[in-house]
Tab-separated table of C-alpha atoms and ligand atoms in Angstrom:
chain	number	residue	atom	x	y	z
A	11	UNK	CA	23.154	44.562	-10.718
A	12	UNK	CA	20.982	45.628	-13.374
A	13	UNK	CA	21.485	42.307	-15.314
A	14	UNK	CA	19.921	40.649	-12.970
A	15	UNK	CA	16.359	42.282	-13.786
A	16	UNK	CA	16.690	40.406	-17.270
A	17	UNK	CA	15.599	36.984	-16.062
A	18	UNK	CA	12.514	38.483	-13.990
A	19	UNK	CA	11.810	40.482	-16.910
A	20	UNK	CA	11.519	37.547	-19.596
A	21	UNK	CA	9.240	35.249	-17.044
A	22	UNK	CA	7.063	38.510	-16.303
A	23	UNK	CA	3.522	37.688	-18.350
A	24	UNK	CA	4.055	41.309	-19.513
A	25	UNK	CA	6.795	40.925	-21.467
A	26	UNK	CA	6.534	37.447	-22.796
A	27	UNK	CA	8.129	36.823	-26.182
A	28	UNK	CA	10.210	40.180	-26.319
A	29	UNK	CA	13.352	40.028	-28.187
A	30	UNK	CA	16.373	39.869	-25.847
A	31	UNK	CA	17.794	43.264	-27.085
A	32	UNK	CA	14.998	45.010	-26.279
A	33	UNK	CA	14.683	43.234	-22.779
A	34	UNK	CA	17.840	44.491	-22.334
A	35	UNK	CA	17.396	48.126	-23.509
A	36	UNK	CA	14.483	48.436	-20.679
A	37	UNK	CA	16.168	46.597	-18.212
A	38	UNK	CA	18.328	49.613	-17.429
A	39	UNK	CA	14.877	51.397	-16.950
A	40	UNK	CA	13.676	49.688	-14.412
A	41	UNK	CA	14.396	48.527	-10.679
A	42	UNK	CA	12.498	46.177	-7.620
A	43	UNK	CA	10.564	47.869	-5.569
A	44	UNK	CA	8.116	46.320	-2.630
A	45	UNK	CA	4.945	47.601	-0.582
A	46	UNK	CA	4.072	47.022	2.672
A	47	UNK	CA	0.106	46.162	3.108
A	48	UNK	CA	-1.507	49.293	3.217
A	49	UNK	CA	0.980	51.667	1.604
A	50	UNK	CA	0.119	53.934	-0.682
A	51	UNK	CA	1.994	53.638	-3.852
A	52	UNK	CA	0.758	56.921	-5.453
A	53	UNK	CA	-1.974	59.191	-5.267
A	54	UNK	CA	-4.845	60.900	-7.995
A	55	UNK	CA	-3.033	64.356	-9.558
A	56	UNK	CA	0.715	63.162	-8.509
A	57	UNK	CA	3.311	62.803	-11.539
A	58	UNK	CA	3.204	59.525	-13.290
A	59	UNK	CA	6.926	58.717	-13.289
A	60	UNK	CA	6.381	55.197	-13.192
A	61	UNK	CA	4.772	51.933	-14.146
A	62	UNK	CA	4.617	48.943	-11.878
A	63	UNK	CA	5.130	45.118	-13.115
A	64	UNK	CA	3.878	43.424	-10.042
A	65	UNK	CA	5.113	39.952	-9.063
A	66	UNK	CA	3.887	39.208	-6.038
A	67	UNK	CA	0.985	40.537	-3.924
A	68	UNK	CA	-2.470	42.939	-4.740
A	69	UNK	CA	-2.645	46.528	-5.241
A	70	UNK	CA	-6.078	48.237	-5.038
A	71	UNK	CA	-6.920	51.251	-7.708
A	72	UNK	CA	-9.454	53.580	-5.868
A	73	UNK	CA	-11.392	56.307	-6.246
A	74	UNK	CA	-13.359	58.548	-3.995
A	75	UNK	CA	-16.770	58.834	-4.838
A	76	UNK	CA	-19.397	60.952	-3.428
A	77	UNK	CA	-21.439	59.460	-0.363
A	78	UNK	CA	-19.356	56.292	-1.263
A	79	UNK	CA	-16.298	57.300	-0.071
A	80	UNK	CA	-12.865	55.769	-0.903
A	81	UNK	CA	-13.929	52.697	-3.262
A	82	UNK	CA	-11.979	49.727	-5.050
A	83	UNK	CA	-12.630	49.364	-8.564
A	84	UNK	CA	-10.049	47.541	-9.585
A	85	UNK	CA	-7.520	44.847	-8.011
A	86	UNK	CA	-3.994	44.506	-9.975
A	87	UNK	CA	-2.244	41.318	-8.846
A	88	UNK	CA	0.910	39.114	-9.571
A	89	UNK	CA	1.714	38.937	-13.418
A	90	UNK	CA	-0.189	42.538	-14.303
A	91	UNK	CA	0.303	45.845	-14.569
A	92	UNK	CA	-0.078	49.089	-12.731
A	93	UNK	CA	-0.468	51.977	-14.517
A	94	UNK	CA	-0.099	53.864	-18.145
A	95	UNK	CA	-0.425	57.310	-17.253
A	96	UNK	CA	3.522	57.663	-17.715
A	97	UNK	CA	2.596	57.257	-21.413
A	98	UNK	CA	0.270	59.918	-22.407
A	99	UNK	CA	0.609	63.496	-21.479
A	100	UNK	CA	0.111	65.260	-19.254
A	101	UNK	CA	1.972	62.164	-17.174
A	102	UNK	CA	-0.166	62.572	-14.196
A	103	UNK	CA	-2.272	59.768	-12.432
A	104	UNK	CA	-5.936	59.535	-12.451
A	105	UNK	CA	-6.343	57.609	-9.673
A	106	UNK	CA	-4.737	55.934	-6.035
A	107	UNK	CA	-3.185	52.875	-5.756
A	108	UNK	CA	-2.541	51.298	-2.354
A	109	UNK	CA	-0.996	47.821	-2.147
A	110	UNK	CA	-3.475	45.401	-0.021
A	111	UNK	CA	-1.181	42.748	0.556
A	112	UNK	CA	2.729	43.092	0.556
A	113	UNK	CA	3.467	43.640	-3.021
A	114	UNK	CA	6.781	42.803	-4.632
A	115	UNK	CA	6.991	44.905	-8.385
A	116	UNK	CA	9.457	46.157	-10.967
A	117	UNK	CA	9.030	49.934	-11.477
A	118	UNK	CA	10.107	51.395	-14.119
A	119	UNK	CA	10.907	55.113	-14.811
A	120	UNK	CA	8.552	56.146	-17.265
A	121	UNK	CA	11.150	59.246	-18.492
A	122	UNK	CA	13.613	56.924	-19.271
A	123	UNK	CA	11.332	54.319	-21.312
A	124	UNK	CA	9.866	56.900	-23.188
A	125	UNK	CA	13.317	58.042	-24.009
A	126	UNK	CA	14.316	54.484	-25.354
A	127	UNK	CA	10.855	54.386	-27.207
A	128	UNK	CA	12.111	57.679	-28.982
A	129	UNK	CA	15.116	56.548	-30.254
A	130	UNK	CA	14.521	52.882	-30.945
A	131	UNK	CA	11.398	53.091	-32.592
A	132	UNK	CA	10.506	48.990	-32.780
A	133	UNK	CA	11.230	49.104	-29.157
A	134	UNK	CA	8.158	51.791	-28.903
A	135	UNK	CA	6.196	49.605	-31.276
A	136	UNK	CA	6.461	46.328	-29.246
A	137	UNK	CA	6.081	48.141	-25.603
A	138	UNK	CA	3.106	50.690	-27.420
A	139	UNK	CA	1.734	46.937	-28.766
A	140	UNK	CA	1.414	45.539	-24.986
A	141	UNK	CA	-0.116	48.406	-23.499
A	142	UNK	CA	-2.676	48.610	-26.095
A	143	UNK	CA	-3.643	45.362	-25.095
A	144	UNK	CA	-3.700	45.558	-21.560
A	145	UNK	CA	-5.771	49.215	-22.243
A	146	UNK	CA	-8.169	47.013	-24.753
A	147	UNK	CA	-8.783	44.290	-21.726
A	148	UNK	CA	-9.086	46.911	-19.071
A	149	UNK	CA	-11.872	48.571	-21.143
A	150	UNK	CA	-13.541	45.627	-22.093
A	151	UNK	CA	-13.739	44.735	-18.021
A	152	UNK	CA	-14.854	48.302	-17.335
A	153	UNK	CA	-17.507	47.876	-19.595
A	154	UNK	CA	-19.024	44.705	-18.068
A	155	UNK	CA	-18.504	46.097	-14.451
A	156	UNK	CA	-20.679	49.361	-16.141
A	157	UNK	CA	-23.014	47.000	-17.171
A	158	UNK	CA	-23.899	46.398	-13.434
A	159	UNK	CA	-24.854	42.583	-14.642
A	160	UNK	CA	-25.883	41.363	-11.168
A	161	UNK	CA	-28.220	44.053	-10.773
A	162	UNK	CA	-30.738	42.619	-13.068
A	163	UNK	CA	-31.926	38.937	-12.448
A	164	UNK	CA	-28.691	36.292	-12.599
B	15	UNK	CA	-18.690	17.831	-33.921
B	16	UNK	CA	-22.873	18.779	-34.712
B	17	UNK	CA	-24.405	21.235	-32.766
B	18	UNK	CA	-27.025	18.881	-31.214
B	19	UNK	CA	-27.999	18.061	-27.894
B	20	UNK	CA	-26.171	15.389	-25.851
B	21	UNK	CA	-29.365	14.194	-24.379
B	22	UNK	CA	-27.259	10.770	-22.819
B	23	UNK	CA	-24.543	12.693	-21.405
B	24	UNK	CA	-27.029	14.769	-19.157
B	25	UNK	CA	-29.634	12.471	-18.511
B	26	UNK	CA	-30.887	12.664	-15.273
B	27	UNK	CA	-33.647	11.385	-12.555
B	28	UNK	CA	-37.288	12.094	-13.672
B	29	UNK	CA	-39.860	13.827	-12.232
B	30	UNK	CA	-42.356	12.158	-9.705
B	31	UNK	CA	-45.258	10.577	-11.475
B	32	UNK	CA	-47.504	13.338	-11.863
B	33	UNK	CA	-45.318	15.664	-13.105
B	34	UNK	CA	-47.701	18.486	-13.100
B	35	UNK	CA	-49.105	18.003	-9.156
B	36	UNK	CA	-47.404	19.816	-6.957
B	37	UNK	CA	-46.574	17.807	-3.499
B	38	UNK	CA	-46.616	19.808	-0.236
B	39	UNK	CA	-43.152	20.528	1.322
B	40	UNK	CA	-42.791	22.534	5.057
B	41	UNK	CA	-40.644	25.025	5.625
B	42	UNK	CA	-38.069	23.918	8.464
B	43	UNK	CA	-36.026	27.277	8.028
B	44	UNK	CA	-35.605	30.801	6.211
B	45	UNK	CA	-32.216	32.247	5.995
B	46	UNK	CA	-31.810	35.505	4.678
B	47	UNK	CA	-28.592	35.111	2.559
B	48	UNK	CA	-27.884	39.059	1.529
B	49	UNK	CA	-30.691	41.845	1.241
B	50	UNK	CA	-32.391	40.238	-1.621
B	51	UNK	CA	-31.373	36.892	-1.348
B	52	UNK	CA	-32.808	33.792	0.875
B	53	UNK	CA	-32.817	30.245	0.955
B	54	UNK	CA	-35.575	28.161	2.363
B	55	UNK	CA	-35.356	24.717	3.549
B	56	UNK	CA	-37.925	22.627	3.213
B	57	UNK	CA	-39.054	18.743	3.853
B	58	UNK	CA	-41.838	16.758	1.970
B	59	UNK	CA	-44.974	16.084	4.107
B	60	UNK	CA	-45.264	12.786	3.021
B	61	UNK	CA	-42.284	11.096	5.102
B	62	UNK	CA	-42.174	8.522	2.383
B	63	UNK	CA	-40.983	10.242	-0.505
B	64	UNK	CA	-38.139	9.116	-2.388
B	65	UNK	CA	-36.815	12.189	-3.896
B	66	UNK	CA	-33.678	12.518	-5.663
B	67	UNK	CA	-32.021	14.824	-7.811
B	68	UNK	CA	-28.879	16.057	-9.551
B	69	UNK	CA	-26.910	18.788	-9.692
B	70	UNK	CA	-27.992	21.225	-11.347
B	71	UNK	CA	-31.810	20.181	-11.633
B	72	UNK	CA	-34.516	22.425	-10.438
B	73	UNK	CA	-37.802	22.458	-8.664
B	74	UNK	CA	-41.084	24.616	-9.512
B	75	UNK	CA	-41.669	26.154	-6.359
B	76	UNK	CA	-45.771	27.170	-5.553
B	77	UNK	CA	-46.675	29.676	-3.642
B	78	UNK	CA	-50.400	29.119	-2.990
B	79	UNK	CA	-52.797	31.635	-4.503
B	80	UNK	CA	-50.134	32.938	-6.368
B	81	UNK	CA	-48.360	31.425	-8.895
B	82	UNK	CA	-45.237	29.025	-9.646
B	83	UNK	CA	-41.714	29.829	-10.404
B	84	UNK	CA	-38.720	27.376	-11.168
B	85	UNK	CA	-35.695	27.537	-8.767
B	86	UNK	CA	-32.801	25.479	-8.970
B	87	UNK	CA	-32.089	22.854	-5.963
B	88	UNK	CA	-29.071	24.311	-4.290
B	89	UNK	CA	-28.647	21.689	-1.159
B	90	UNK	CA	-26.321	19.009	-1.098
B	91	UNK	CA	-27.750	15.713	-3.317
B	92	UNK	CA	-26.652	13.493	-0.374
B	93	UNK	CA	-29.020	15.140	2.229
B	94	UNK	CA	-32.338	14.049	0.316
B	95	UNK	CA	-35.537	14.672	1.475
B	96	UNK	CA	-34.101	17.791	2.865
B	97	UNK	CA	-33.886	20.513	-0.281
B	98	UNK	CA	-32.678	23.874	-0.059
B	99	UNK	CA	-33.893	26.630	-2.736
B	100	UNK	CA	-32.065	29.839	-2.602
B	101	UNK	CA	-34.280	32.654	-4.235
B	102	UNK	CA	-33.474	36.147	-5.476
B	103	UNK	CA	-36.572	38.661	-4.952
B	104	UNK	CA	-37.664	40.217	-8.728
B	105	UNK	CA	-41.386	39.958	-8.915
B	106	UNK	CA	-44.742	38.547	-7.859
B	107	UNK	CA	-44.002	35.266	-7.392
B	108	UNK	CA	-40.618	35.454	-5.527
B	109	UNK	CA	-41.760	38.363	-3.455
B	110	UNK	CA	-44.458	36.222	-2.020
B	111	UNK	CA	-42.268	33.554	-1.310
B	112	UNK	CA	-40.152	35.714	0.832
B	113	UNK	CA	-42.513	36.365	3.166
B	114	UNK	CA	-43.350	32.540	3.817
B	115	UNK	CA	-42.391	31.587	7.313
B	116	UNK	CA	-41.107	28.392	9.055
B	117	UNK	CA	-43.980	25.630	9.642
B	118	UNK	CA	-45.591	27.155	6.424
B	119	UNK	CA	-46.521	24.694	3.393
B	120	UNK	CA	-45.822	25.117	-0.514
B	121	UNK	CA	-45.786	23.005	-3.247
B	122	UNK	CA	-43.424	21.161	-5.237
B	123	UNK	CA	-43.219	19.989	-8.535
B	124	UNK	CA	-39.909	17.969	-10.093
B	125	UNK	CA	-37.163	17.549	-10.216
B	126	UNK	CA	-36.883	18.790	-13.894
B	127	UNK	CA	-33.951	19.184	-16.143
B	128	UNK	CA	-30.721	18.021	-17.094
B	129	UNK	CA	-27.962	18.339	-14.791
B	130	UNK	CA	-24.200	19.349	-14.667
B	131	UNK	CA	-22.033	16.275	-15.685
B	132	UNK	CA	-19.941	15.933	-12.515
B	133	UNK	CA	-19.974	12.074	-14.042
B	134	UNK	CA	-17.195	13.121	-16.956
B	135	UNK	CA	-14.923	15.300	-14.520
B	136	UNK	CA	-12.628	12.398	-12.468
B	137	UNK	CA	-9.374	12.964	-13.568
B	138	UNK	CA	-10.050	16.461	-15.296
B	139	UNK	CA	-9.551	19.570	-13.675
B	140	UNK	CA	-13.071	20.985	-13.031
B	141	UNK	CA	-13.283	25.074	-13.212
B	142	UNK	CA	-16.665	26.592	-11.676
B	143	UNK	CA	-17.588	29.987	-12.761
B	144	UNK	CA	-20.191	31.601	-11.165
B	145	UNK	CA	-21.746	34.987	-10.884
B	146	UNK	CA	-23.944	36.780	-8.791
B	147	UNK	CA	-27.243	33.728	-7.650
B	148	UNK	CA	-25.551	31.318	-10.183
B	149	UNK	CA	-23.452	30.093	-7.249
B	150	UNK	CA	-27.074	28.512	-6.204
B	151	UNK	CA	-26.907	25.841	-8.897
B	152	UNK	CA	-23.442	25.092	-8.893
B	153	UNK	CA	-23.751	24.325	-5.169
B	154	UNK	CA	-25.031	20.861	-5.502
B	155	UNK	CA	-21.899	20.105	-8.202
B	156	UNK	CA	-19.310	21.375	-5.743
B	157	UNK	CA	-21.205	18.928	-2.931
B	158	UNK	CA	-20.346	15.987	-5.178
B	159	UNK	CA	-17.272	17.389	-6.326
B	160	UNK	CA	-16.062	17.330	-2.558
B	161	UNK	CA	-17.553	14.309	-1.294
B	162	UNK	CA	-15.231	12.583	-3.694
B	163	UNK	CA	-12.488	15.108	-3.952
B	164	UNK	CA	-9.552	12.252	-4.654
B	165	UNK	CA	-11.014	11.465	-7.957
B	166	UNK	CA	-10.620	15.093	-9.500
B	167	UNK	CA	-7.469	17.069	-10.370
B	168	UNK	CA	-7.624	21.106	-9.861
B	169	UNK	CA	-10.918	22.455	-8.667
B	170	UNK	CA	-11.628	25.658	-9.253
B	171	UNK	CA	-13.985	27.966	-8.164
B	172	UNK	CA	-14.517	31.517	-9.723
B	173	UNK	CA	-17.106	33.590	-8.087
B	174	UNK	CA	-18.131	37.096	-9.005
B	175	UNK	CA	-20.476	39.480	-7.358
B	176	UNK	CA	-21.786	42.909	-7.309
B	177	UNK	CA	-20.221	43.778	-3.507
B	178	UNK	CA	-18.804	41.861	-0.594
B	179	UNK	CA	-22.106	41.937	0.869
B	180	UNK	CA	-23.702	40.398	-2.438
B	181	UNK	CA	-21.584	37.010	-1.739
B	182	UNK	CA	-23.600	34.075	-1.401
B	183	UNK	CA	-22.990	31.021	1.507
B	184	UNK	CA	-19.884	32.928	2.561
B	185	UNK	CA	-19.365	30.937	5.781
B	186	UNK	CA	-19.441	27.784	3.498
B	187	UNK	CA	-16.926	28.760	1.281
B	188	UNK	CA	-14.429	29.776	3.917
B	189	UNK	CA	-14.738	26.659	5.689
B	190	UNK	CA	-14.426	24.618	2.065
B	191	UNK	CA	-11.134	26.780	1.409
B	192	UNK	CA	-9.798	25.677	4.746
B	193	UNK	CA	-10.829	22.098	4.768
B	194	UNK	CA	-10.595	21.000	0.801
B	195	UNK	CA	-8.107	21.386	-1.386
B	196	UNK	CA	-9.947	23.470	-3.602
B	197	UNK	CA	-8.854	26.827	-5.196
B	198	UNK	CA	-11.663	29.612	-4.624
B	199	UNK	CA	-11.232	33.421	-6.386
B	200	UNK	CA	-13.833	35.899	-5.859
B	201	UNK	CA	-13.982	39.108	-7.636
B	202	UNK	CA	-16.222	41.953	-6.922
B	203	UNK	CA	-17.491	44.901	-9.182
B	204	UNK	CA	-16.944	47.365	-6.656
B	205	UNK	CA	-16.192	47.234	-2.960
B	206	UNK	CA	-15.230	49.659	0.172
B	207	UNK	CA	-11.514	50.314	0.493
B	208	UNK	CA	-11.696	48.127	3.393
B	209	UNK	CA	-12.141	44.894	1.082
B	210	UNK	CA	-9.231	42.933	1.655
B	211	UNK	CA	-9.778	40.973	-1.740
B	212	UNK	CA	-9.763	40.827	-5.390
B	213	UNK	CA	-12.151	43.461	-7.583
B	214	UNK	CA	-12.853	43.485	-11.227
B	215	UNK	CA	-15.150	41.373	-13.622
B	216	UNK	CA	-14.984	37.564	-12.647
B	217	UNK	CA	-13.653	36.745	-16.756
B	218	UNK	CA	-10.326	38.823	-16.478
B	219	UNK	CA	-9.279	35.784	-13.216
B	220	UNK	CA	-9.456	32.703	-16.497
B	221	UNK	CA	-6.482	34.308	-18.052
B	222	UNK	CA	-4.900	33.368	-14.757
B	223	UNK	CA	-6.566	30.801	-13.189
B	224	UNK	CA	-4.630	27.448	-12.591
B	225	UNK	CA	-6.012	24.431	-14.311
B	226	UNK	CA	-4.834	22.722	-17.686
B	227	UNK	CA	-7.172	23.977	-20.597
B	228	UNK	CA	-6.673	20.896	-22.286
B	229	UNK	CA	-7.841	18.686	-19.689
B	230	UNK	CA	-10.322	21.198	-18.275
B	231	UNK	CA	-14.261	20.557	-17.527
B	232	UNK	CA	-16.068	24.015	-17.174
B	233	UNK	CA	-19.267	24.545	-15.396
B	234	UNK	CA	-21.054	28.422	-15.821
B	235	UNK	CA	-23.646	30.033	-14.146
B	236	UNK	CA	-24.705	33.608	-13.892
B	237	UNK	CA	-26.226	36.246	-16.062
B	238	UNK	CA	-26.064	35.902	-19.618
B	239	UNK	CA	-23.684	38.708	-20.729
B	240	UNK	CA	-21.256	37.138	-17.957
B	241	UNK	CA	-21.455	33.430	-19.482
B	242	UNK	CA	-20.846	34.874	-22.754
B	243	UNK	CA	-17.685	36.822	-21.991
B	244	UNK	CA	-16.620	33.704	-19.986
B	245	UNK	CA	-17.023	31.587	-22.925
B	246	UNK	CA	-14.617	33.327	-24.774
B	247	UNK	CA	-12.274	33.329	-22.486
B	248	UNK	CA	-12.034	29.963	-21.985
B	249	UNK	CA	-12.187	29.008	-25.276
B	250	UNK	CA	-9.132	31.810	-25.524
B	251	UNK	CA	-7.131	29.829	-23.133
B	252	UNK	CA	-8.008	26.678	-24.897
B	253	UNK	CA	-10.845	24.673	-23.376
B	254	UNK	CA	-13.101	22.664	-25.607
B	255	UNK	CA	-16.179	24.149	-26.419
B	256	UNK	CA	-17.616	20.573	-26.094
B	257	UNK	CA	-16.459	20.523	-22.210
B	258	UNK	CA	-17.997	23.736	-21.210
B	259	UNK	CA	-21.277	23.437	-19.803
B	260	UNK	CA	-23.725	26.776	-18.773
B	261	UNK	CA	-26.842	27.204	-17.357
B	262	UNK	CA	-29.253	28.785	-19.289
B	263	UNK	CA	-32.497	30.008	-16.751
B	264	UNK	CA	-34.664	31.556	-19.062
B	265	UNK	CA	-38.479	32.151	-18.400
B	266	UNK	CA	-40.896	29.081	-17.886
B	267	UNK	CA	-44.381	27.881	-17.366
B	268	UNK	CA	-44.974	24.313	-17.595
B	269	UNK	CA	-41.388	23.192	-17.108
B	270	UNK	CA	-41.955	19.934	-18.521
B	271	UNK	CA	-41.939	20.551	-22.376
B	272	UNK	CA	-45.873	21.383	-22.689
B	273	UNK	CA	-46.595	24.912	-23.223
B	274	UNK	CA	-43.819	25.995	-25.694
B	275	UNK	CA	-43.365	29.106	-23.761
B	276	UNK	CA	-39.081	28.573	-23.100
B	277	UNK	CA	-38.761	26.946	-26.726
B	278	UNK	CA	-36.203	28.144	-28.861
B	279	UNK	CA	-35.923	26.603	-32.339
B	280	UNK	CA	-35.544	22.437	-31.583
B	281	UNK	CA	-34.700	23.282	-27.644
B	282	UNK	CA	-36.982	23.604	-24.768
B	283	UNK	CA	-34.599	25.020	-22.205
B	284	UNK	CA	-36.712	23.351	-19.760
B	285	UNK	CA	-36.629	19.474	-20.522
B	286	UNK	CA	-33.520	19.684	-22.816
B	287	UNK	CA	-31.919	22.201	-20.223
B	288	UNK	CA	-31.197	24.245	-18.060
B	289	UNK	CA	-27.478	22.861	-18.436
B	290	UNK	CA	-26.022	22.668	-21.782
B	291	UNK	CA	-23.149	21.733	-23.511
B	292	UNK	CA	-21.768	25.130	-25.264
B	293	UNK	CA	-22.014	23.682	-28.983
B	294	UNK	CA	-25.109	23.169	-28.380
B	295	UNK	CA	-26.387	25.997	-27.071
B	296	UNK	CA	-24.648	28.634	-28.752
B	297	UNK	CA	-27.290	29.393	-30.862
B	298	UNK	CA	-29.156	30.562	-28.215
B	299	UNK	CA	-26.477	32.691	-26.063
B	300	UNK	CA	-26.878	36.125	-26.353
B	301	UNK	CA	-30.354	36.059	-27.951
B	302	UNK	CA	-33.101	38.039	-26.598
B	303	UNK	CA	-35.523	36.838	-24.321
B	304	UNK	CA	-37.670	34.149	-25.825
C	9	FAD	C1	-34.396	26.562	-14.752
C	9	FAD	C2	-34.155	27.883	-13.606
C	9	FAD	C3	-33.971	28.001	-12.516
C	9	FAD	C4	-33.483	28.851	-11.589
C	9	FAD	N1	-33.053	29.097	-10.331
C	9	FAD	C5	-33.571	30.048	-9.710
C	9	FAD	C6	-32.880	30.031	-8.671
C	9	FAD	O1	-32.079	29.134	-7.988
C	9	FAD	N2	-32.677	30.923	-7.665
C	9	FAD	C7	-33.471	32.285	-8.379
C	9	FAD	O2	-33.591	33.524	-7.372
C	9	FAD	N3	-33.819	32.582	-9.742
C	9	FAD	C8	-33.683	31.404	-10.382
C	9	FAD	N4	-34.779	31.195	-11.459
C	9	FAD	C9	-35.573	32.417	-11.681
C	9	FAD	C10	-36.559	32.657	-11.099
C	9	FAD	O3	-37.478	31.288	-11.847
C	9	FAD	C11	-37.294	33.702	-11.932
C	9	FAD	O4	-36.675	34.973	-10.984
C	9	FAD	C12	-38.918	33.623	-11.337
C	9	FAD	O5	-39.555	33.462	-11.823
C	9	FAD	C13	-39.088	34.944	-11.323
C	9	FAD	O6	-40.557	35.345	-10.611
C	9	FAD	P1	-41.566	36.437	-9.983
C	9	FAD	O7	-42.651	36.233	-10.177
C	9	FAD	O8	-40.939	36.604	-9.013
C	9	FAD	O9	-41.254	37.735	-11.405
C	9	FAD	P2	-41.748	38.186	-12.494
C	9	FAD	O10	-42.964	38.878	-11.821
C	9	FAD	O11	-42.298	36.835	-13.051
C	9	FAD	O12	-40.869	38.847	-12.884
C	9	FAD	C14	-40.008	40.250	-12.809
C	9	FAD	C15	-39.146	40.522	-13.134
C	9	FAD	O13	-38.218	39.621	-13.860
C	9	FAD	C16	-37.505	38.973	-14.763
C	9	FAD	N5	-37.544	37.686	-14.915
C	9	FAD	C17	-38.130	36.648	-14.249
C	9	FAD	N6	-38.010	35.488	-15.027
C	9	FAD	C18	-36.535	35.911	-14.906
C	9	FAD	C19	-35.221	34.719	-15.717
C	9	FAD	N7	-35.323	34.075	-15.409
C	9	FAD	N8	-34.641	35.331	-16.376
C	9	FAD	C20	-34.212	36.775	-16.074
C	9	FAD	N9	-35.314	37.290	-15.743
C	9	FAD	C21	-36.500	36.957	-15.256
C	9	FAD	C22	-39.228	39.273	-15.730
C	9	FAD	O14	-38.755	39.616	-16.886
C	9	FAD	C23	-39.717	40.523	-14.766
C	9	FAD	O15	-39.045	41.624	-15.452
C	9	FAD	C24	-34.438	30.195	-12.327
C	9	FAD	C25	-35.398	30.336	-13.544
C	9	FAD	C26	-35.069	28.930	-14.133
C	9	FAD	C27	-35.605	28.824	-15.711
C	10	FES	S1	-41.717	25.721	-19.898
C	10	FES	FE1	-43.179	24.850	-20.834
C	10	FES	S2	-42.456	23.722	-23.062
C	10	FES	FE2	-40.550	24.490	-21.430
């Protein structure tokens, strides 16, 4: 059953180029999940015990902003990753995530993956590098968003 | 390739015989596009006018007694002499222009400047990246591409705005999406939770947009910082610099290379641009206002 996830992992852009032995190790921490449109995936403050590789669909990352109410600040779609709070103490979500459309994803058990990374530092280094790239890309995008470039003359 | 202006590639129909003389045009319709942006539809008073333009070119719009501003032509080049200009209210002249009503007359000089290289696009994927009001100068290129859809491979429009309410030409985009083989991806910087589309900066869409970078022509218009980051993503994906075109809409006065107001080194944005191939403008991109 678990074996069948390996080809899916290999195909997902996030794990592109990962060594087979590492794919095999992490596949044991993954399961297929599905969220209906409108379904809450997690809420701010909940324990961050998973992260998700989105295969198909669209997920909104949302905050409650005073005066504006529930506001979407980012969407994550097919081929992308949702969540890295599972990597850092206190392992709690900092935002809400809700499926905008029917969404298929792979959910990884954070504890399981952290344990494997502790056991095999090569794997840990590979996983952390991939997440740092994502965090860097998101930080750059967030900076642009904060600049509010369309607010001044376009 | 040497960073020279490729004038031959982007040469376009010239202006009317006296380029300093505004021609009277009457306003047929004023359309409010968003909170701060409106479109004027105008026709020349001279019914024998043979005005024609290429996508990406601009006119100088004169509000009598107030002043003149460069505004891109945003209408279908096949529908001349009817012209549309979509303008965002920012200062003195655009504020006065916003107050004009149907039936009133304004002055037009043009068309000026270089154009989008639609003629180089047959057989290629075309990627159009627009930010905010930057969709206006690109709309005539889209009309051209749609008119001869079969000549081009994939056509992808990536459009970013601040919020869903700031999107231009919303209904038209919906129609195009249904009617033509055109991939349209819209994203906004933030939205209420009821918005069903993408949220995030437009640059993040480039990595996963469906096009073949080795055979792509890209056209960009939007805030300069957005264009800078878009260029980086396109280059990262493997699009050749010579096939990335962008519109630099710097401040201007005469619009015809006389006053030097828009000059940067040997480049006059008004007459050499506003549409440039990336290698000829990379020195200007990111420089503070000239
Ligand atoms: C080739 C070209 C095509 C253009 N096409 C369009 C278009 O299709 N639609 C549209 O809405 N605008 C367009 N613009 C920009 C437009 O010309 C300016 O917004 C306009 O000149 C502002 O005039 P104003 O008197 O209302 O504002 P001003 O009172 O002159 O200025 C108000 C504020 O806006 C700033 N500003 C003015 N012009 C620019 C500019 N070009 N870039 C950045 N900041 C500026 C000023 O520095 C000032 O802070 C284009 C500009 C160029 C050069
Ligand atoms: S605006 Fe006068 S030279 Fe360009």
